[in-house]
CSV table of N, CA and C in Angstrom, one decimal:
chain,number,residue,atom,x,y,z
A,23,MET,N,0.8,-1.2,0.0
A,23,MET,CA,0.0,0.0,0.0
A,23,MET,C,0.9,1.2,0.0
A,24,HIS,N,0.4,2.3,-0.7
A,24,HIS,CA,1.2,3.5,-0.8
A,24,HIS,C,0.2,4.6,-0.4
A,25,LEU,N,0.3,5.2,0.8
A,25,LEU,CA,-0.5,6.3,1.2
A,25,LEU,C,0.0,7.6,0.9
A,26,VAL,N,-0.8,8.5,0.3
A,26,VAL,CA,-0.4,9.9,0.1
A,26,VAL,C,-1.5,10.7,0.8
A,27,ARG,N,-1.1,11.5,1.8
A,27,ARG,CA,-2.0,12.4,2.5
A,27,ARG,C,-2.0,13.7,1.7
A,28,LEU,N,-3.1,14.4,1.6
A,28,LEU,CA,-3.2,15.6,0.8
A,28,LEU,C,-2.1,16.6,1.0
A,29,PRO,N,-1.8,16.9,2.3
A,29,PRO,CA,-0.7,17.9,2.5
A,29,PRO,C,0.7,17.4,1.9
A,30,ASP,N,0.8,16.1,1.7
A,30,ASP,CA,2.1,15.6,1.2
A,30,ASP,C,2.1,15.4,-0.4
A,31,ALA,N,0.9,15.7,-1.0
A,31,ALA,CA,0.8,15.5,-2.4
A,31,ALA,C,1.7,16.4,-3.2
A,32,ALA,N,2.3,15.9,-4.3
A,32,ALA,CA,3.3,16.7,-5.1
A,32,ALA,C,2.5,17.7,-5.9
A,33,PRO,N,2.8,19.0,-5.8
A,33,PRO,CA,2.2,20.0,-6.7
A,33,PRO,C,2.8,19.8,-8.1
A,34,TYR,N,2.0,20.2,-9.1
A,34,TYR,CA,2.6,20.2,-10.5
A,34,TYR,C,1.8,21.3,-11.3
A,35,SER,N,2.4,21.7,-12.4
A,35,SER,CA,1.8,22.7,-13.2
A,35,SER,C,1.3,22.1,-14.6
A,36,PRO,N,0.1,21.8,-14.7
A,36,PRO,CA,-0.4,21.2,-15.9
A,36,PRO,C,-0.3,22.2,-17.1
A,37,ALA,N,0.1,21.8,-18.2
A,37,ALA,CA,0.2,22.7,-19.4
A,37,ALA,C,-1.1,23.3,-19.7
A,38,GLN,N,-1.1,24.6,-20.2
A,38,GLN,CA,-2.2,25.3,-20.7
A,38,GLN,C,-3.3,25.5,-19.6
A,39,HIS,N,-3.0,25.5,-18.3
A,39,HIS,CA,-3.9,25.7,-17.2
A,39,HIS,C,-3.6,27.1,-16.6
A,40,THR,N,-4.6,27.9,-16.3
A,40,THR,CA,-4.4,29.1,-15.6
A,40,THR,C,-5.4,29.2,-14.5
A,41,GLY,N,-4.9,29.8,-13.4
A,41,GLY,CA,-5.8,29.9,-12.2
A,41,GLY,C,-6.1,28.5,-11.6
A,42,VAL,N,-5.2,27.6,-11.7
A,42,VAL,CA,-5.4,26.2,-11.2
A,42,VAL,C,-4.2,25.7,-10.4
A,43,ARG,N,-4.5,25.2,-9.2
A,43,ARG,CA,-3.4,24.6,-8.4
A,43,ARG,C,-3.7,23.1,-8.5
A,44,ALA,N,-2.7,22.3,-8.9
A,44,ALA,CA,-2.9,20.9,-9.1
A,44,ALA,C,-1.9,20.1,-8.3
A,45,TYR,N,-2.3,18.9,-7.8
A,45,TYR,CA,-1.5,18.0,-7.0
A,45,TYR,C,-1.7,16.6,-7.4
A,46,ARG,N,-0.6,15.9,-7.5
A,46,ARG,CA,-0.7,14.4,-7.8
A,46,ARG,C,-0.9,13.7,-6.5
A,47,LEU,N,-2.0,12.9,-6.5
A,47,LEU,CA,-2.3,12.0,-5.4
A,47,LEU,C,-1.7,10.7,-5.6
A,48,GLN,N,-1.8,10.1,-6.7
A,48,GLN,CA,-1.3,8.8,-7.1
A,48,GLN,C,-0.9,8.8,-8.5
A,49,SER,N,0.3,8.2,-8.9
A,49,SER,CA,0.7,8.1,-10.3
A,49,SER,C,1.8,7.1,-10.4
A,50,GLY,N,2.1,6.7,-11.6
A,50,GLY,CA,3.2,5.8,-11.8
A,50,GLY,C,4.5,6.3,-11.3
A,51,GLU,N,4.8,7.6,-11.4
A,51,GLU,CA,6.1,8.2,-10.9
A,51,GLU,C,6.1,8.2,-9.4
A,52,GLY,N,5.0,8.5,-8.8
A,52,GLY,CA,5.1,8.7,-7.3
A,52,GLY,C,4.7,7.5,-6.5
A,53,SER,N,3.8,6.7,-7.0
A,53,SER,CA,3.3,5.6,-6.1
A,53,SER,C,3.4,4.2,-6.7
A,54,GLY,N,3.9,4.1,-7.9
A,54,GLY,CA,4.0,2.8,-8.6
A,54,GLY,C,2.7,2.3,-9.1
A,55,ALA,N,1.8,3.2,-9.5
A,55,ALA,CA,0.5,2.8,-10.1
A,55,ALA,C,0.6,3.1,-11.6
A,56,PRO,N,1.2,2.3,-12.4
A,56,PRO,CA,1.5,2.6,-13.8
A,56,PRO,C,0.2,2.6,-14.7
A,57,PHE,N,-0.9,2.1,-14.2
A,57,PHE,CA,-2.1,2.0,-15.0
A,57,PHE,C,-2.9,3.3,-15.0
A,58,CYS,N,-2.6,4.2,-14.1
A,58,CYS,CA,-3.4,5.5,-14.0
A,58,CYS,C,-2.7,6.5,-13.2
A,59,SER,N,-3.3,7.7,-13.2
A,59,SER,CA,-2.8,8.8,-12.3
A,59,SER,C,-4.0,9.5,-11.7
A,60,VAL,N,-4.0,9.9,-10.5
A,60,VAL,CA,-5.1,10.6,-9.8
A,60,VAL,C,-4.5,11.9,-9.3
A,61,GLY,N,-5.3,12.9,-9.6
A,61,GLY,CA,-4.9,14.2,-9.1
A,61,GLY,C,-6.1,15.0,-8.6
A,62,ILE,N,-5.8,16.1,-7.9
A,62,ILE,CA,-6.8,17.0,-7.4
A,62,ILE,C,-6.4,18.4,-7.9
A,63,SER,N,-7.4,19.1,-8.5
A,63,SER,CA,-7.2,20.4,-9.0
A,63,SER,C,-8.1,21.4,-8.4
A,64,TYR,N,-7.6,22.5,-7.9
A,64,TYR,CA,-8.3,23.6,-7.3
A,64,TYR,C,-8.5,24.7,-8.4
A,65,TYR,N,-9.7,25.0,-8.9
A,65,TYR,CA,-9.9,26.0,-9.9
A,65,TYR,C,-10.4,27.3,-9.2
A,66,GLU,N,-9.6,28.3,-9.3
A,66,GLU,CA,-10.0,29.6,-8.8
A,66,GLU,C,-11.1,30.1,-9.7
A,67,PRO,N,-11.9,31.2,-9.3
A,67,PRO,CA,-12.9,31.8,-10.1
A,67,PRO,C,-12.2,32.2,-11.5
A,68,ASP,N,-12.8,31.8,-12.6
A,68,ASP,CA,-12.3,31.9,-13.9
A,68,ASP,C,-11.1,31.1,-14.2
A,69,GLY,N,-10.7,30.2,-13.4
A,69,GLY,CA,-9.6,29.3,-13.7
A,69,GLY,C,-10.0,28.4,-14.8
A,70,ARG,N,-9.0,28.0,-15.6
A,70,ARG,CA,-9.4,27.2,-16.8
A,70,ARG,C,-8.2,26.3,-17.3
A,71,ALA,N,-8.6,25.3,-18.0
A,71,ALA,CA,-7.7,24.5,-18.8
A,71,ALA,C,-8.1,24.8,-20.3
A,72,ALA,N,-7.1,25.3,-21.1
A,72,ALA,CA,-7.4,25.7,-22.5
A,72,ALA,C,-7.9,24.5,-23.3
A,73,MET,N,-8.6,24.7,-24.4
A,73,MET,CA,-9.1,23.7,-25.3
A,73,MET,C,-7.9,22.9,-25.8
A,74,ALA,N,-7.9,21.6,-25.5
A,74,ALA,CA,-6.8,20.8,-25.9
A,74,ALA,C,-7.2,19.3,-25.8
A,75,ALA,N,-6.5,18.5,-26.5
A,75,ALA,CA,-6.8,17.0,-26.5
A,75,ALA,C,-5.5,16.3,-26.0
A,76,GLY,N,-5.7,15.3,-25.2
A,76,GLY,CA,-4.6,14.5,-24.7
A,76,GLY,C,-4.6,13.1,-25.2
A,77,PRO,N,-3.5,12.4,-25.0
A,77,PRO,CA,-3.4,11.0,-25.6
A,77,PRO,C,-4.1,9.9,-24.8
A,78,GLN,N,-4.6,10.3,-23.6
A,78,GLN,CA,-5.2,9.2,-22.8
A,78,GLN,C,-6.5,9.7,-22.2
A,79,GLU,N,-7.4,8.8,-21.8
A,79,GLU,CA,-8.7,9.1,-21.3
A,79,GLU,C,-8.5,9.9,-20.0
A,80,LYS,N,-9.5,10.7,-19.6
A,80,LYS,CA,-9.6,11.4,-18.3
A,80,LYS,C,-10.9,11.2,-17.7
A,81,ILE,N,-10.9,11.0,-16.4
A,81,ILE,CA,-12.2,11.0,-15.7
A,81,ILE,C,-12.2,12.2,-14.8
A,82,TYR,N,-13.2,13.0,-14.8
A,82,TYR,CA,-13.4,14.2,-13.9
A,82,TYR,C,-14.5,13.9,-13.0
A,83,VAL,N,-14.3,14.2,-11.7
A,83,VAL,CA,-15.3,14.2,-10.7
A,83,VAL,C,-15.3,15.5,-9.9
A,84,VAL,N,-16.4,16.3,-9.9
A,84,VAL,CA,-16.4,17.5,-9.2
A,84,VAL,C,-16.6,17.2,-7.7
A,85,LEU,N,-15.7,17.7,-6.9
A,85,LEU,CA,-15.9,17.5,-5.4
A,85,LEU,C,-16.6,18.7,-4.7
A,86,SER,N,-16.4,19.9,-5.3
A,86,SER,CA,-17.1,21.0,-4.7
A,86,SER,C,-17.1,22.1,-5.8
A,87,GLY,N,-18.1,23.0,-5.7
A,87,GLY,CA,-18.2,24.1,-6.7
A,87,GLY,C,-18.9,23.6,-8.0
A,88,GLU,N,-18.5,24.3,-9.0
A,88,GLU,CA,-19.2,24.1,-10.3
A,88,GLU,C,-18.1,24.2,-11.4
A,89,ILE,N,-18.1,23.3,-12.4
A,89,ILE,CA,-17.1,23.3,-13.5
A,89,ILE,C,-17.9,23.2,-14.8
A,90,SER,N,-17.5,24.0,-15.8
A,90,SER,CA,-18.1,23.8,-17.1
A,90,SER,C,-17.0,23.1,-18.0
A,91,ILE,N,-17.5,22.1,-18.7
A,91,ILE,CA,-16.7,21.4,-19.7
A,91,ILE,C,-17.2,21.7,-21.1
A,92,THR,N,-16.4,22.2,-22.0
A,92,THR,CA,-16.7,22.4,-23.4
A,92,THR,C,-15.9,21.4,-24.2
A,93,THR,N,-16.6,20.7,-25.1
A,93,THR,CA,-15.9,19.8,-26.0
A,93,THR,C,-16.1,20.3,-27.4
A,94,ALA,N,-15.2,20.0,-28.2
A,94,ALA,CA,-15.3,20.3,-29.6
A,94,ALA,C,-16.5,19.5,-30.2
A,95,PRO,N,-17.4,20.0,-30.9
A,95,PRO,CA,-17.5,21.3,-31.5
A,95,PRO,C,-18.3,22.3,-30.7
A,96,GLY,N,-18.1,22.5,-29.5
A,96,GLY,CA,-18.8,23.6,-28.7
A,96,GLY,C,-19.9,23.1,-27.8
A,97,ARG,N,-19.9,21.9,-27.5
A,97,ARG,CA,-20.9,21.4,-26.5
A,97,ARG,C,-20.4,21.7,-25.1
A,98,THR,N,-21.3,22.3,-24.3
A,98,THR,CA,-20.9,22.6,-22.9
A,98,THR,C,-21.8,22.0,-21.9
A,99,ILE,N,-21.2,21.3,-20.9
A,99,ILE,CA,-22.0,20.8,-19.8
A,99,ILE,C,-21.5,21.5,-18.5
A,100,VAL,N,-22.4,21.6,-17.6
A,100,VAL,CA,-22.1,22.1,-16.3
A,100,VAL,C,-22.1,21.0,-15.3
A,101,MET,N,-21.0,20.8,-14.5
A,101,MET,CA,-20.9,19.7,-13.6
A,101,MET,C,-20.9,20.3,-12.2
A,102,ARG,N,-21.7,19.7,-11.3
A,102,ARG,CA,-21.8,20.1,-9.9
A,102,ARG,C,-21.3,18.9,-9.0
A,103,PRO,N,-21.2,19.2,-7.7
A,103,PRO,CA,-20.6,18.2,-6.8
A,103,PRO,C,-21.1,16.7,-7.0
A,104,PHE,N,-20.1,15.9,-7.2
A,104,PHE,CA,-20.3,14.4,-7.4
A,104,PHE,C,-20.8,14.0,-8.8
A,105,ASP,N,-20.9,15.0,-9.7
A,105,ASP,CA,-21.1,14.7,-11.1
A,105,ASP,C,-19.8,14.2,-11.7
A,106,SER,N,-19.8,13.4,-12.7
A,106,SER,CA,-18.5,12.9,-13.2
A,106,SER,C,-18.7,12.7,-14.8
A,107,CYS,N,-17.6,12.7,-15.5
A,107,CYS,CA,-17.6,12.5,-16.9
A,107,CYS,C,-16.3,11.9,-17.3
A,108,VAL,N,-16.3,11.3,-18.5
A,108,VAL,CA,-15.1,10.7,-19.1
A,108,VAL,C,-14.8,11.5,-20.4
A,109,ILE,N,-13.6,11.9,-20.5
A,109,ILE,CA,-13.1,12.5,-21.8
A,109,ILE,C,-12.3,11.5,-22.5
A,110,ALA,N,-12.7,11.2,-23.7
A,110,ALA,CA,-12.0,10.1,-24.5
A,110,ALA,C,-10.6,10.6,-24.9
A,111,ALA,N,-9.7,9.6,-25.1
A,111,ALA,CA,-8.4,9.9,-25.6
A,111,ALA,C,-8.6,10.7,-26.9
A,112,GLY,N,-7.8,11.8,-27.1
A,112,GLY,CA,-7.9,12.5,-28.4
A,112,GLY,C,-9.1,13.5,-28.5
A,113,GLU,N,-10.0,13.5,-27.5
A,113,GLU,CA,-11.1,14.4,-27.5
A,113,GLU,C,-10.7,15.7,-26.9
A,114,ALA,N,-10.9,16.8,-27.7
A,114,ALA,CA,-10.6,18.2,-27.2
A,114,ALA,C,-11.6,18.6,-26.2
A,115,ARG,N,-11.1,19.3,-25.1
A,115,ARG,CA,-12.0,19.8,-24.1
A,115,ARG,C,-11.4,21.1,-23.5
A,116,GLU,N,-12.3,22.0,-23.0
A,116,GLU,CA,-11.9,23.1,-22.2
A,116,GLU,C,-12.6,23.0,-20.9
A,117,VAL,N,-11.9,23.2,-19.8
A,117,VAL,CA,-12.4,23.1,-18.4
A,117,VAL,C,-12.4,24.5,-17.9
A,118,ARG,N,-13.5,25.0,-17.3
A,118,ARG,CA,-13.5,26.3,-16.7
A,118,ARG,C,-14.4,26.4,-15.5
A,119,ASN,N,-13.9,27.2,-14.6
A,119,ASN,CA,-14.8,27.6,-13.4
A,119,ASN,C,-15.3,29.0,-13.7
A,120,ALA,N,-16.6,29.0,-14.1
A,120,ALA,CA,-17.2,30.3,-14.5
A,120,ALA,C,-17.9,31.0,-13.3
A,121,THR,N,-17.7,30.5,-12.1
A,121,THR,CA,-18.4,31.0,-10.9
A,121,THR,C,-17.4,32.0,-10.2
A,122,GLY,N,-17.9,32.5,-9.1
A,122,GLY,CA,-17.1,33.4,-8.3
A,122,GLY,C,-16.5,32.7,-7.1
A,123,SER,N,-16.6,31.4,-7.0
A,123,SER,CA,-16.1,30.6,-5.9
A,123,SER,C,-15.2,29.5,-6.4
A,124,GLU,N,-14.3,29.1,-5.6
A,124,GLU,CA,-13.3,28.0,-5.9
A,124,GLU,C,-14.1,26.7,-6.2
A,125,ALA,N,-13.6,25.9,-7.2
A,125,ALA,CA,-14.2,24.6,-7.5
A,125,ALA,C,-13.0,23.6,-7.4
A,126,VAL,N,-13.4,22.4,-6.9
A,126,VAL,CA,-12.4,21.3,-6.7
A,126,VAL,C,-12.7,20.1,-7.6
A,127,LEU,N,-11.7,19.7,-8.4
A,127,LEU,CA,-12.0,18.6,-9.4
A,127,LEU,C,-11.0,17.5,-9.1
A,128,LEU,N,-11.5,16.3,-9.0
A,128,LEU,CA,-10.7,15.1,-8.9
A,128,LEU,C,-10.5,14.6,-10.4
A,129,VAL,N,-9.2,14.4,-10.7
A,129,VAL,CA,-8.9,14.0,-12.1
A,129,VAL,C,-8.2,12.6,-12.1
């Protein structure tokens, strides 16, 4: 077993993110879980991840606040606490906190 307590999680700076504090909870590099990585992201008001596609699937779970996800060609969904979605490998998406309060996203 490999325990990571939130205060000990490694911070990282995801590419094309602004107004976002991100921490790795579990990953191949940090915990020997080569099959996936789990992180937590704190989105400040108007924090965002720019429209981009990645090489692997992503699962998003909103823990608090509200997050808007826009996928190409412009479909937007609003996620609230404990809503979840899967972003397919190669699917472009933009993530944004359009509210005036912080939002927390499990990735």
